[in-house]
Amino acid sequence: MRFLPLCLLALMLTGCVREYHPISSAPSRPQQASNQPERKPAARPAPVKIYTDATDLVSNPFRDLGEVSGEDCQSSNQDSPPNINTARKRLQIKAAGMKANAVLLHKCEIVSSTPGCYRQAICQGSALKVSNQ
């Protein structure tokens, strides 16, 4: 019985005995920048403004692009609770994917009757293309 811990200790120490060779300099890559253009970061979509009141849109002409929704799911009782801000942000991301620059927010609520989620935050709205004149 005493033999097993001694063997394990000897085995662990053999890993420490190996000689350590630090890397003095990394091998340099050949210069290929002259014949390949540099990659530019992907363009970020314009921020999507959230309107909570339809009267704010009266003075601006706009086009309705369709309904959008965003969700945040709490899978079980032990998970972090659903966040309405996260659901609202996902709503904005979906609207940006539809080339919208604004969202008219209809409602945000936390529901507990969703299959697959213990509780869920849901935000619903309309994606809009607002023209600035």
C-alpha positions as a LaTeX table, in Angstrom:
\begin{tabular}{lrrr}
\hline
Residue & $x$ (\AA) & $y$ (\AA) & $z$ (\AA) \\
\hline
Met1 & 0.00 & 0.00 & 0.00 \\
Arg2 & 2.91 & 2.35 & 0.71 \\
Phe3 & 4.44 & 1.42 & $-2.62$ \\
Leu4 & 1.70 & 3.08 & $-4.73$ \\
Pro5 & 2.15 & 6.66 & $-3.36$ \\
Leu6 & 5.93 & 6.34 & $-3.76$ \\
Cys7 & 5.53 & 5.28 & $-7.40$ \\
Leu8 & 3.19 & 8.18 & $-8.07$ \\
Leu9 & 5.61 & 10.61 & $-6.45$ \\
Ala10 & 8.51 & 9.27 & $-8.51$ \\
Leu11 & 6.44 & 9.49 & $-11.67$ \\
Met12 & 5.50 & 13.12 & $-10.96$ \\
Leu13 & 9.11 & 14.06 & $-10.24$ \\
Thr14 & 10.32 & 12.62 & $-13.54$ \\
Gly15 & 8.15 & 15.15 & $-15.33$ \\
Cys16 & 9.94 & 17.95 & $-13.45$ \\
Val17 & 13.42 & 16.65 & $-14.24$ \\
Arg18 & 13.12 & 17.17 & $-17.98$ \\
Glu19 & 15.38 & 19.90 & $-19.19$ \\
Tyr20 & 13.68 & 23.24 & $-19.90$ \\
His21 & 14.67 & 25.09 & $-23.06$ \\
Pro22 & 13.10 & 28.54 & $-23.27$ \\
Ile23 & 12.28 & 29.84 & $-26.71$ \\
Ser24 & 14.81 & 32.59 & $-27.34$ \\
Ser25 & 13.19 & 34.02 & $-30.45$ \\
Ala26 & 10.20 & 32.98 & $-32.46$ \\
Pro27 & 10.91 & 32.19 & $-36.10$ \\
Ser28 & 9.93 & 35.15 & $-38.20$ \\
Arg29 & 7.32 & 34.75 & $-40.90$ \\
Pro30 & 8.20 & 35.89 & $-44.39$ \\
Gln31 & 6.89 & 39.29 & $-45.40$ \\
Gln32 & 3.80 & 38.77 & $-47.56$ \\
Ala33 & 2.17 & 42.14 & $-46.97$ \\
Ser34 & 3.34 & 43.50 & $-50.31$ \\
Asn35 & 1.24 & 41.14 & $-52.43$ \\
Gln36 & $-1.75$ & 40.63 & $-50.10$ \\
Pro37 & $-3.97$ & 43.47 & $-48.95$ \\
Glu38 & $-4.45$ & 43.87 & $-45.23$ \\
Arg39 & $-7.70$ & 42.56 & $-43.86$ \\
Lys40 & $-9.92$ & 45.30 & $-42.59$ \\
Pro41 & $-12.32$ & 44.63 & $-39.72$ \\
Ala42 & $-15.90$ & 43.97 & $-40.71$ \\
Ala43 & $-18.13$ & 47.01 & $-40.79$ \\
Arg44 & $-20.34$ & 47.28 & $-37.75$ \\
Pro45 & $-24.01$ & 47.97 & $-38.37$ \\
Ala46 & $-25.28$ & 51.40 & $-37.44$ \\
Pro47 & $-26.86$ & 51.56 & $-33.99$ \\
Val48 & $-30.58$ & 50.92 & $-33.89$ \\
Lys49 & $-32.52$ & 53.54 & $-31.96$ \\
Ile50 & $-35.37$ & 52.36 & $-29.76$ \\
Tyr51 & $-38.61$ & 54.33 & $-29.74$ \\
Thr52 & $-41.03$ & 53.53 & $-26.92$ \\
Asp53 & $-43.67$ & 56.07 & $-27.95$ \\
Ala54 & $-45.16$ & 56.21 & $-31.45$ \\
Thr55 & $-45.69$ & 59.98 & $-31.21$ \\
Asp56 & $-41.90$ & 60.44 & $-31.43$ \\
Leu57 & $-42.09$ & 59.15 & $-35.02$ \\
Val58 & $-44.83$ & 61.53 & $-36.22$ \\
Ser59 & $-42.46$ & 64.18 & $-37.56$ \\
Asn60 & $-40.13$ & 61.69 & $-39.34$ \\
Pro61 & $-41.09$ & 59.65 & $-42.40$ \\
Phe62 & $-40.42$ & 55.94 & $-41.90$ \\
Arg63 & $-40.93$ & 52.56 & $-43.52$ \\
Asp64 & $-42.04$ & 49.50 & $-41.54$ \\
Leu65 & $-39.74$ & 46.53 & $-42.28$ \\
Gly66 & $-41.58$ & 43.96 & $-40.17$ \\
Glu67 & $-41.90$ & 42.53 & $-36.68$ \\
Val68 & $-38.83$ & 41.65 & $-34.61$ \\
Ser69 & $-38.40$ & 40.03 & $-31.22$ \\
Gly70 & $-35.60$ & 39.34 & $-28.79$ \\
Glu71 & $-35.46$ & 36.76 & $-26.03$ \\
Asp72 & $-33.37$ & 35.84 & $-22.99$ \\
Cys73 & $-34.02$ & 32.40 & $-21.50$ \\
Gln74 & $-33.42$ & 31.11 & $-17.98$ \\
Ser75 & $-33.07$ & 27.36 & $-18.57$ \\
Ser76 & $-33.39$ & 26.19 & $-14.98$ \\
Asn77 & $-33.99$ & 27.51 & $-11.48$ \\
Gln78 & $-30.22$ & 27.63 & $-10.82$ \\
Asp79 & $-29.37$ & 29.77 & $-13.88$ \\
Ser80 & $-29.18$ & 33.54 & $-13.81$ \\
Pro81 & $-32.58$ & 35.21 & $-14.19$ \\
Pro82 & $-33.66$ & 36.46 & $-17.61$ \\
Asn83 & $-32.68$ & 40.05 & $-18.37$ \\
Ile84 & $-34.94$ & 42.45 & $-20.26$ \\
Asn85 & $-31.92$ & 44.52 & $-21.33$ \\
Thr86 & $-30.41$ & 41.44 & $-23.00$ \\
Ala87 & $-33.70$ & 40.72 & $-24.78$ \\
Arg88 & $-33.86$ & 44.37 & $-25.93$ \\
Lys89 & $-30.27$ & 44.20 & $-27.24$ \\
Arg90 & $-31.06$ & 41.03 & $-29.21$ \\
Leu91 & $-34.12$ & 42.80 & $-30.63$ \\
Gln92 & $-31.83$ & 45.61 & $-31.85$ \\
Ile93 & $-29.40$ & 43.11 & $-33.39$ \\
Lys94 & $-32.20$ & 41.40 & $-35.33$ \\
Ala95 & $-33.49$ & 44.77 & $-36.51$ \\
Ala96 & $-30.01$ & 45.74 & $-37.69$ \\
Gly97 & $-29.92$ & 42.49 & $-39.66$ \\
Met98 & $-33.04$ & 43.69 & $-41.46$ \\
Lys99 & $-31.24$ & 46.98 & $-42.34$ \\
Ala100 & $-33.41$ & 48.94 & $-39.88$ \\
Asn101 & $-32.14$ & 52.00 & $-38.05$ \\
Ala102 & $-34.93$ & 52.16 & $-35.46$ \\
Val103 & $-37.32$ & 49.94 & $-33.53$ \\
Leu104 & $-40.74$ & 50.86 & $-32.18$ \\
Leu105 & $-40.88$ & 48.81 & $-28.98$ \\
His106 & $-44.31$ & 47.28 & $-28.40$ \\
Lys107 & $-43.71$ & 45.40 & $-25.15$ \\
Cys108 & $-41.13$ & 43.71 & $-22.95$ \\
Glu109 & $-42.17$ & 41.16 & $-20.38$ \\
Ile110 & $-40.99$ & 38.17 & $-18.38$ \\
Val111 & $-43.04$ & 35.02 & $-18.89$ \\
Ser112 & $-42.82$ & 31.64 & $-17.21$ \\
Ser113 & $-44.97$ & 29.51 & $-19.51$ \\
Thr114 & $-42.42$ & 29.02 & $-22.29$ \\
Pro115 & $-41.44$ & 25.42 & $-23.12$ \\
Gly116 & $-37.70$ & 24.83 & $-22.64$ \\
Cys117 & $-37.25$ & 27.86 & $-20.36$ \\
Tyr118 & $-37.89$ & 28.20 & $-16.65$ \\
Arg119 & $-38.52$ & 31.92 & $-17.23$ \\
Gln120 & $-38.00$ & 34.04 & $-20.32$ \\
Ala121 & $-37.68$ & 37.75 & $-21.05$ \\
Ile122 & $-39.31$ & 38.68 & $-24.37$ \\
Cys123 & $-39.27$ & 42.02 & $-26.20$ \\
Gln124 & $-41.35$ & 42.62 & $-29.32$ \\
Gly125 & $-41.37$ & 45.54 & $-31.71$ \\
Ser126 & $-41.42$ & 46.77 & $-35.28$ \\
Ala127 & $-38.24$ & 47.28 & $-37.29$ \\
Leu128 & $-38.27$ & 50.70 & $-38.98$ \\
Lys129 & $-36.22$ & 52.54 & $-41.57$ \\
Val130 & $-36.51$ & 56.17 & $-40.46$ \\
Ser131 & $-35.59$ & 58.90 & $-42.95$ \\
Asn132 & $-34.03$ & 62.06 & $-41.55$ \\
Gln133 & $-35.19$ & 65.10 & $-43.49$ \\
\hline
\end{tabular}
